[in-house]
Coordinates of N, CA and C in Angstrom, one line a residue:
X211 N 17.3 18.3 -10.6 CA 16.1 17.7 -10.0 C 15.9 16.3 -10.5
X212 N 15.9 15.6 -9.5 CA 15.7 14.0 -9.9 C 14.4 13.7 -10.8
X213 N 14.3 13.0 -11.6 CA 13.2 12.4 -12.4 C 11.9 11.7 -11.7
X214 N 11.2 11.7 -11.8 CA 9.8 11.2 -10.8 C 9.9 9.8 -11.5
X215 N 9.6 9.1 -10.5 CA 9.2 7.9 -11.4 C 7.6 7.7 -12.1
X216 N 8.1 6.9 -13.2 CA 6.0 7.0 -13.9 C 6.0 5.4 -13.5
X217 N 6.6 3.9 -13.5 CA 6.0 3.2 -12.9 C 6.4 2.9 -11.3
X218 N 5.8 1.7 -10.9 CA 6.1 1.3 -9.3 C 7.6 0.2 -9.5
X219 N 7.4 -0.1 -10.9 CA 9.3 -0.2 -11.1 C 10.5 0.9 -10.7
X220 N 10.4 1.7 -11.4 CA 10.8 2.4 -11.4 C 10.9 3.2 -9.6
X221 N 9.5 3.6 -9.4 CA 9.4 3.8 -7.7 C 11.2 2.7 -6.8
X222 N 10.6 1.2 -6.9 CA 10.9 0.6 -6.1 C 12.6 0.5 -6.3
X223 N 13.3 0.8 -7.9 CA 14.5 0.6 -7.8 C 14.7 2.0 -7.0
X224 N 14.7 2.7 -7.0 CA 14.6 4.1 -6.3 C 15.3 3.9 -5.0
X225 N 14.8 3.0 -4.2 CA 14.5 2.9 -2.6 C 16.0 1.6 -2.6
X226 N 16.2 2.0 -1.2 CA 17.1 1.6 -0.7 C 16.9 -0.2 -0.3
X227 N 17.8 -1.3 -0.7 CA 17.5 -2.5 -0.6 C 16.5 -3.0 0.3
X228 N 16.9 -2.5 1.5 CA 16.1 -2.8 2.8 C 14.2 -2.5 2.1
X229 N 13.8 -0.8 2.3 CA 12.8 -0.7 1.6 C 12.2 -1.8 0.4
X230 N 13.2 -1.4 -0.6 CA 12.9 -2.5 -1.7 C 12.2 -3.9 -1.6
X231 N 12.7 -4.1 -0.5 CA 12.5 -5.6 -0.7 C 11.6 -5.9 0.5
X232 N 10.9 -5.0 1.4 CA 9.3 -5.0 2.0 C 8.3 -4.6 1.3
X233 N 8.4 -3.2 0.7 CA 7.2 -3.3 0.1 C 7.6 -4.1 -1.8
X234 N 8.3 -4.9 -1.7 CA 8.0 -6.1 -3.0 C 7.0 -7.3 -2.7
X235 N 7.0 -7.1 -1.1 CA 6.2 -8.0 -0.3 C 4.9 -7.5 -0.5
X236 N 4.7 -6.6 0.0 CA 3.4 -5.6 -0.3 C 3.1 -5.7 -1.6
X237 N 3.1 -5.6 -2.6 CA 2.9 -5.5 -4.3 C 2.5 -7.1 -4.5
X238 N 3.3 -7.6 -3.8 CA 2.7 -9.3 -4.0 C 1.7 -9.6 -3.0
X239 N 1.5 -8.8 -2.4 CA 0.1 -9.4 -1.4 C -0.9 -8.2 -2.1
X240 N -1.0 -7.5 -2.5 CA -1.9 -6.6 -2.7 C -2.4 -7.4 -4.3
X241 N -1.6 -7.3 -4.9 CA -1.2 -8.7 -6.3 C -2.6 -9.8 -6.1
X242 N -2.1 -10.5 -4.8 CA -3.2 -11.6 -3.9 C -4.4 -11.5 -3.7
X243 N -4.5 -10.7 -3.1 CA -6.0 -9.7 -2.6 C -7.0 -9.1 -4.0
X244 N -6.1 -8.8 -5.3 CA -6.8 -7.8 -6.3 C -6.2 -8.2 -7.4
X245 N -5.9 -9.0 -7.7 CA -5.3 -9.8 -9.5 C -5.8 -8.6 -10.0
X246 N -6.9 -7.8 -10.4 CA -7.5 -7.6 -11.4 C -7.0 -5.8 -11.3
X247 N -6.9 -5.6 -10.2 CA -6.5 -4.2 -9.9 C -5.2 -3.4 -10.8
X248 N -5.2 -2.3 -11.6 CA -4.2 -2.1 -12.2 C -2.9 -1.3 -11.7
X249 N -2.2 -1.2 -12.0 CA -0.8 -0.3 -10.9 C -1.2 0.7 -11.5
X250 N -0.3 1.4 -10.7 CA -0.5 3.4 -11.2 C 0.3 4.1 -10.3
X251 N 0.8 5.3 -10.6 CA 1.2 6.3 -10.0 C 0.2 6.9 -9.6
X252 N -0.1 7.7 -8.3 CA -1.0 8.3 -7.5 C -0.6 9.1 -6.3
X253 N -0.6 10.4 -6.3 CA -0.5 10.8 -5.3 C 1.5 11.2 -5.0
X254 N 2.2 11.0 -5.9 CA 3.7 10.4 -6.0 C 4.2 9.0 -5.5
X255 N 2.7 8.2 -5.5 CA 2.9 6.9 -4.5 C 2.7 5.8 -5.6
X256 N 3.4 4.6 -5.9 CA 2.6 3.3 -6.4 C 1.5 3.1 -5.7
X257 N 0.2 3.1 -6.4 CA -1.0 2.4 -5.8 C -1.6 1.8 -7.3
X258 N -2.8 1.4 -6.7 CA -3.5 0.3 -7.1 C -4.9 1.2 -7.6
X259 N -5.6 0.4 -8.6 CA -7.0 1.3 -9.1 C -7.7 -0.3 -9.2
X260 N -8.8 -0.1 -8.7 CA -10.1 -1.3 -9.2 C -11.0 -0.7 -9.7
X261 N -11.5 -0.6 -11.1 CA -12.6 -0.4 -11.9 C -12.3 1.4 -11.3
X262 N -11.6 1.7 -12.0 CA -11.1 3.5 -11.6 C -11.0 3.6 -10.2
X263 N -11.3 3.1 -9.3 CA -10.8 3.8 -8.0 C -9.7 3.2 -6.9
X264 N -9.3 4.3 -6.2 CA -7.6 3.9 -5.8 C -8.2 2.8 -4.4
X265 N -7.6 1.8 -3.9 CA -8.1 0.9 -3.4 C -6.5 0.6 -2.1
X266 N -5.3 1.1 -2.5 CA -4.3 1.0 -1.8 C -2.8 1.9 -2.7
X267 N -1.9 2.1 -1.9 CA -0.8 2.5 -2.2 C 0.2 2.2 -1.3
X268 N 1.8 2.4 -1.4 CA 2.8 2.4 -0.5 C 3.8 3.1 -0.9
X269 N 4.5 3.6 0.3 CA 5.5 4.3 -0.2 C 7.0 3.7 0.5
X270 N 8.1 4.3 0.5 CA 9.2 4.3 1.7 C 9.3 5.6 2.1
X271 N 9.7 6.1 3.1 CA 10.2 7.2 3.7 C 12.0 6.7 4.6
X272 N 11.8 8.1 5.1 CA 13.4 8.4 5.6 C 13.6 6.7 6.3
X273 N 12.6 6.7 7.3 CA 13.0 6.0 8.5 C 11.9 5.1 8.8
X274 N 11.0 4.5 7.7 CA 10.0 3.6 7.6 C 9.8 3.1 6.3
X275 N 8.4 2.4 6.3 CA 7.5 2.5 4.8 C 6.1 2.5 5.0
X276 N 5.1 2.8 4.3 CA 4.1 3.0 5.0 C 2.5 2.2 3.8
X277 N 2.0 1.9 3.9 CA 0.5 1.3 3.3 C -0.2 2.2 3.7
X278 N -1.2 3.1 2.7 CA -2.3 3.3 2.7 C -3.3 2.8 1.8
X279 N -4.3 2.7 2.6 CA -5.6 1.8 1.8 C -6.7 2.8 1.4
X280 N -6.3 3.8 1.4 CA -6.9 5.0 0.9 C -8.5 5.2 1.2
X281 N -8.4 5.0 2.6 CA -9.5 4.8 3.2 C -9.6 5.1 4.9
X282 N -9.8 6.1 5.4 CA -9.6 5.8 6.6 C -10.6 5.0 7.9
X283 N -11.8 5.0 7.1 CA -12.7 3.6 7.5 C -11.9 2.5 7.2
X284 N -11.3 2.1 6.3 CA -10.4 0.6 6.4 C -10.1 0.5 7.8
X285 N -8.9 1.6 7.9 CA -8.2 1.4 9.6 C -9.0 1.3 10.6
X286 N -9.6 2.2 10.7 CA -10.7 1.9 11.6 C -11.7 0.7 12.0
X287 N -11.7 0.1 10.5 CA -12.6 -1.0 10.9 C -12.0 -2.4 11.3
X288 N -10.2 -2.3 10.7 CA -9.3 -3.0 11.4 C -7.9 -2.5 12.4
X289 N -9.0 -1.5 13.4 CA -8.2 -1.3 14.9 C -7.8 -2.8 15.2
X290 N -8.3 -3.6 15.5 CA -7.8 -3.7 16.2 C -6.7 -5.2 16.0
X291 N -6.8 -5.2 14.8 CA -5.6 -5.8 13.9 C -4.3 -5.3 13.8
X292 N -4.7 -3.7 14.0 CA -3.3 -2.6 13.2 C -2.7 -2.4 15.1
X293 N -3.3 -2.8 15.7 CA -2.5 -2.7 17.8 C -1.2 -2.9 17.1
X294 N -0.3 -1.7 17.9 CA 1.2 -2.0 17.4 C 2.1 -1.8 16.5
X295 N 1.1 -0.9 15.4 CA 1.7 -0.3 14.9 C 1.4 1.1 14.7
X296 N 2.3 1.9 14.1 CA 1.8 3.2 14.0 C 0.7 3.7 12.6
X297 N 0.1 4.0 13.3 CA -1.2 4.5 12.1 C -1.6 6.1 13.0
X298 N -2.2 6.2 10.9 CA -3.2 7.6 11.4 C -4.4 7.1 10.7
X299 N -4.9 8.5 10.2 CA -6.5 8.1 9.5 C -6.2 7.0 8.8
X300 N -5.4 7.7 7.5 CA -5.5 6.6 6.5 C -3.7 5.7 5.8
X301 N -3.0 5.9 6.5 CA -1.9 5.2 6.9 C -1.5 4.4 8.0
X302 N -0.2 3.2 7.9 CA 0.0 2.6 8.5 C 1.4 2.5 8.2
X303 N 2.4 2.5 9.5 CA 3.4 2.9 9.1 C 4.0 1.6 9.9
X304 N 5.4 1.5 9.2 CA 6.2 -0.2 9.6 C 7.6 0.2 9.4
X305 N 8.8 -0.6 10.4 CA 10.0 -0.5 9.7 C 10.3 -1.5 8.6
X306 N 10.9 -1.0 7.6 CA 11.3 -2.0 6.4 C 11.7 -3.6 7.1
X307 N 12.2 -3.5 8.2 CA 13.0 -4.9 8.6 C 11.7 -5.6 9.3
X308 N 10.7 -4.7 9.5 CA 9.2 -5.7 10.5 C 8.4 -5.5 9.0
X309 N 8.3 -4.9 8.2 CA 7.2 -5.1 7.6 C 5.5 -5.9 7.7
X310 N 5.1 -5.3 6.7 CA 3.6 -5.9 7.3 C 3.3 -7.3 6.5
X311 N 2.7 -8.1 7.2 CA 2.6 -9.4 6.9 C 1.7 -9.3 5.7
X312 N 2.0 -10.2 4.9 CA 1.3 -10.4 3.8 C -0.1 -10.5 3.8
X313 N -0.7 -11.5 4.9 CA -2.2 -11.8 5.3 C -2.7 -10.2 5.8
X314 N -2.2 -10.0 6.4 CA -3.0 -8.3 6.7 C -3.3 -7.1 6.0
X315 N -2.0 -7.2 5.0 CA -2.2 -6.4 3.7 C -3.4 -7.0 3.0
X316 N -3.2 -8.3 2.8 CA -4.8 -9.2 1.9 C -5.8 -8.5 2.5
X317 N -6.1 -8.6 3.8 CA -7.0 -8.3 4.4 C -7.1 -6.9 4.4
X318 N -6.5 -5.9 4.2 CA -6.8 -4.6 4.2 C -7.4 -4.2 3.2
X319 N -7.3 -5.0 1.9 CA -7.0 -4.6 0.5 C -8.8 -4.9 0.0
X320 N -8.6 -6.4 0.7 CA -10.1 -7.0 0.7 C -11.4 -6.2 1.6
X321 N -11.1 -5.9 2.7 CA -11.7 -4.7 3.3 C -12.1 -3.3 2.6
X322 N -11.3 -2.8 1.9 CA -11.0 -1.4 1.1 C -12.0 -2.0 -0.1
X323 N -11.7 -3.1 -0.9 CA -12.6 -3.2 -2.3 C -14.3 -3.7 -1.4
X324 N -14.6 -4.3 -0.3 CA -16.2 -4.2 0.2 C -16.6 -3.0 0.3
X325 N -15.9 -2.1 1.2 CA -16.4 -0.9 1.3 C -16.9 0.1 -0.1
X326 N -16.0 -0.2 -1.2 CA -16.1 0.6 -2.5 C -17.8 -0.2 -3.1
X327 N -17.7 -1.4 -2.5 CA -18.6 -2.0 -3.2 C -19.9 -2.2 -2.0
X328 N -20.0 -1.0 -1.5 CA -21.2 -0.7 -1.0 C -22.1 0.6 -1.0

C-alpha cells in the first residue's frame, strides 16, 4: 500500500510532471489570493485553512486536475466566469495542459474568504 502523503510537497512530487507543474500554478495563485492561509492535508487533498476553515484545495486525477473552493456558492456565484469548463457543485475540473489561470483561482479564493467572512 503506497504511503499517503502528509504535506502538499509531498502530494505534488507524487503526480505526474504534466499535473505537477499546473497545480504548482495553483499553490502560487492561491499563495496570491491568501499569504496568510496555512497548507494542510484535507480530505486526501492539499488545501488551504484561513483562521481554521478550509477556503480551497486541488487535486490531480486520471485524466485532469481539479480546484475546489470548498464551497459550492463560490461556483455559483462565478457561473459565469467558470463557462467552459467542467464544474459541479463544488469543483472545477481542467486538463493539466489548459489549466486554470492564475487571476481566476485569485478570484475564487478571494470570493470563498468574503463568503466565510459573512
Amino acid at each position: 500500500m503506497a504511503k499517503k502523503p502528509r504535506t502538499i510537497d509531498e502530494y505534488l512530487a507524487s503526480l505526474p510532471a504534466e499535473q505537477r507543474a499546473a497545480l504548482q500554478k495553483v499553490r502560487r495563485a492561491i499563495h496570491a489570493a491568501a499569504p496568510k492561509a496555512e497548507e494542510c492535508m484535507s480530505y486526501g487533498m492539499p488545501a488551504y485553512r484561513l483562521n481554521g476553515k478550509l477556503i480551497a484545495g486541488f487535486r490531480g486525477a486520471a485524466t485532469h486536475c481539479s480546484f475546489h473552493p470548498m464551497s459550492s456558492a463560490t461556483v455559483e456565484t462565478l457561473k459565469a466566469e467558470l463557462v467552459g469548463y467542467s464544474t459541479s457543485r463544488g469543483t472545477i475540473r481542467v486538463s493539466p495542459t489548459a489549466g486554470l489561470p492564475a487571476a481566476l483561482v485569485r478570484k475564487l479564493v478571494r470570493t470563498r474568504i468574503s463568503e466565510l467572512s459573512k
